[in-house]
Amino acid sequence: MSASNGTIRIGLVGIGKIARDQHLPVIGASPDYTLTAVASREGRYEGVPNYRTLAEMLAGQGDLDAVALCQPPQVRFSAALAAIEAGRHVFLEKPPGATLAEVGILIEAARARGVSLFASWHSRYAPGVEPARHWLSGRRIRSVAIAWMEDVRHWHPNQAWIWQAGGMGVFDPGINALSIATHILPPFFLTGATLSVPENRQAPIAADLHFTDADGTAIEAVFDWRQTGPQTWDIRVDTEDGLLVLSKGGSVLTIDGSEQPLPPEAEYRGLYDRFAALVRSGTSDVDLNPLIHVADAFLRGERRTVEAFTD
Amino acid sequence: MSASNGTIRIGLVGIGKIARDQHLPVIGASPDYTLTAVASREGRYEGVPNYRTLAEMLAGQGDLDAVALCQPPQVRFSAALAAIEAGRHVFLEKPPGATLAEVGILIEAARARGVSLFASWHSRYAPGVEPARHWLSGRRIRSVAIAWMEDVRHWHPNQAWIWQAGGMGVFDPGINALSIATHILPPFFLTGATLSVPENRQAPIAADLHFTDADGTAIEAVFDWRQTGPQTWDIRVDTEDGLLVLSKGGSVLTIDGSEQPLPPEAEYRGLYDRFAALVRSGTSDVDLNPLIHVADAFLRGERRTVEAFTD
């Protein structure tokens, strides 16, 4: 299925900040897509049919090829399954689910129905990530230090759900670091962790994570939501050939202190290019590893109670 | 590789209670294996060479085909990787690792080295499980209730590690229930959970788990380590064709109250038969689903503090 001009007819579900800031402008500018409809309980978007629910959109738009799901992970499973079972390709915002098991069910459903499922990790499309992966490939790594430290009051003001069970707390941004690390490093696993949980919350405000790989490399990560002033989103990889630093969330790359030339930021354009390629080749791309590391940290991490957090 | 009589030469690592009660008698009685050596820091076993470590056993027994690893999950990864890299087939006691990510690395290492990796779930070989799976296949399930309730002081007296971060607490027995449920039911996932954690421990003493599947079936599980008196290891599956009850950990099966005839208990014989078949066919069997559900419960579950536990 595709529109007469060869584009992918796409509908978007969940008109929130990320949809307005990223998805809708990128879809509008891409030669691969025609935005055909949107569904949202509260948001509105001019120029295309608006529906209240995905079910109404699927019923009303019989020629829709694909849907992009921008709702929170807690409600994403039933929408994704409904879209897959209706024969639509599915683009999932990160993380792909509130649990690992539900994503496994989606993978199998997409395979059975013959549609493409894309679990997107936008940080992997930051401009420095692919050059970093390429430079590290085949090089001997001595150690890795990840620091993902930001001010939760600035980035997630009054978001109660993010502090509740399943909201993941500081792993909401931290999973972006893990999505980059799992893309540029050999496979690694958690050997220990400390999760700092405010006494009035369920989810951690900070985490110290210790990983290693098959060669015993030390990979240390610090996630912290209590960082005021300058914000830190850095991955430092010490190799036998020099020190690689990905900073500002992957948008700056230095090797031994020398800043590398990079293309401009285009994370969501990269994601939508990838999704179009998946749809056209009839394949899926669901890498669970970032979410596996988060689940492993909750499974194996030691919890310590820290002072109450109030917005 | 195999012995001149066609058996699999196997070495066992970790001479603890489970090795003495189950592994060693079953290996001794099986026509498929020759017990070639054991490795243990403290235990001894008569009649075969004894080594202190796996590394010494691998160095000393060049014709070993396979190893069975019976150490706690916290130390199993490096042993499993060393055995795989030395070209030996590997049998893992449950759970297959302390994290999901490390098991992924073992799967890939076994594939690359061309050896068989078996992540064993002994409860799946309880006599009622395969008949239950067969009876449920294709039947319409209305609801499922799992109750796994036992006295931790009886089964795990003074085992400090089981209460520490990564020790999994009540999920140590609970994962047996999940290994059966994932084997006899269609795929399901967690929608919510409450983990009850003693104020002086890291791991839960009880858990209430809510799962569902693609059809919205209610699957409820209660794990509790505070059960004195009669112990409960039951899975009740209400179907449109009647009520199936697997009780006593899978050793008793009733359908609408009528007890079904079953073969005698032979869980570990079943596991070793399976491992021999995997080795001879050059395949692996690593089902991560039981551990995925545990990780999902830690990831998404709400924690509440309950009274201190002392042995």
Short mmCIF file of C-alpha atoms in Angstrom, two decimals, chain A residues 73-74 77 81 85 98-102 105 165-168 187-191 193 202 212-215 289 291-296 298-304, chain B residues 73-74 77 81 85 98-102 105 165-168 187-191 193 202 212-215 289 291-296 298-304:
data_model
loop_
_atom_site.label_atom_id
_atom_site.label_comp_id
_atom_site.label_asym_id
_atom_site.label_seq_id
_atom_site.Cartn_x
_atom_site.Cartn_y
_atom_site.Cartn_z
CA PRO A 73 4.81 3.78 27.13
CA GLN A 74 2.19 2.76 29.72
CA PHE A 77 0.92 -1.69 23.84
CA LEU A 81 -1.15 -4.24 18.72
CA GLU A 85 -3.46 -6.36 13.61
CA ALA A 98 6.55 -0.40 29.70
CA THR A 99 7.77 -4.00 29.90
CA LEU A 100 10.07 -6.20 27.84
CA ALA A 101 7.50 -8.96 27.49
CA GLU A 102 4.93 -6.77 25.75
CA ILE A 105 4.43 -9.90 21.73
CA ALA A 165 6.21 2.65 39.41
CA GLY A 166 6.98 1.97 35.76
CA GLY A 167 7.82 5.63 35.10
CA MET A 168 11.53 4.75 35.25
CA PRO A 187 27.82 -6.01 24.12
CA PHE A 188 28.03 -5.37 27.87
CA PHE A 189 26.06 -6.27 30.99
CA LEU A 190 25.38 -4.93 34.46
CA THR A 191 27.42 -6.23 37.39
CA ALA A 193 24.10 -0.72 40.59
CA GLN A 202 8.86 5.06 43.54
CA THR A 212 31.41 -4.92 31.99
CA ASP A 213 31.79 -6.86 28.75
CA ALA A 214 33.19 -10.24 27.69
CA ASP A 215 36.72 -8.80 27.95
CA ASN A 289 19.01 -3.83 24.54
CA LEU A 291 15.43 -1.39 27.85
CA ILE A 292 17.07 -4.67 28.90
CA HIS A 293 19.82 -2.72 30.67
CA VAL A 294 17.25 -0.60 32.50
CA ALA A 295 15.31 -3.69 33.58
CA ASP A 296 18.57 -5.34 34.67
CA PHE A 298 16.02 -2.48 38.54
CA LEU A 299 16.42 -6.26 38.92
CA ARG A 300 19.94 -6.27 40.27
CA GLY A 301 20.42 -2.77 41.66
CA GLU A 302 20.58 -1.92 45.34
CA ARG A 303 18.10 0.73 46.42
CA ARG A 304 18.92 3.44 48.87
CA PRO B 73 23.72 -16.93 39.18
CA GLN B 74 25.90 -14.07 40.45
CA PHE B 77 28.59 -15.70 33.65
CA LEU B 81 31.77 -17.86 28.93
CA GLU B 85 35.15 -20.26 24.59
CA ALA B 98 21.89 -12.48 37.20
CA THR B 99 20.97 -10.16 34.33
CA LEU B 100 19.28 -10.56 30.96
CA ALA B 101 22.10 -8.85 29.08
CA GLU B 102 24.75 -11.36 30.18
CA ILE B 105 26.24 -12.45 25.39
CA ALA B 165 20.19 -6.89 45.53
CA GLY B 166 20.17 -9.37 42.66
CA GLY B 167 19.13 -12.25 44.93
CA MET B 168 15.55 -11.90 43.67
CA PRO B 187 2.54 -15.08 25.63
CA PHE B 188 1.61 -12.60 28.38
CA PHE B 189 3.05 -9.46 29.93
CA LEU B 190 2.97 -7.57 33.22
CA THR B 191 0.55 -4.67 33.63
CA ALA B 193 2.74 -5.39 40.44
CA GLN B 202 16.66 -5.45 49.44
CA THR B 212 -2.50 -10.01 30.62
CA ASP B 213 -2.12 -11.32 27.09
CA ALA B 214 -3.00 -10.14 23.58
CA ASP B 215 -6.64 -11.14 24.21
CA ASN B 289 10.91 -15.36 29.16
CA LEU B 291 13.61 -14.05 33.71
CA ILE B 292 12.10 -11.30 31.52
CA HIS B 293 8.91 -11.41 33.61
CA VAL B 294 10.92 -11.11 36.82
CA ALA B 295 12.89 -8.16 35.45
CA ASP B 296 9.64 -6.56 34.25
CA PHE B 298 11.19 -5.15 39.29
CA LEU B 299 11.05 -2.52 36.53
CA ARG B 300 7.37 -1.78 36.71
CA GLY B 301 6.34 -2.97 40.18
CA GLU B 302 5.44 -0.67 43.05
CA ARG B 303 7.46 -1.29 46.21
CA ARG B 304 5.99 -1.17 49.65
#
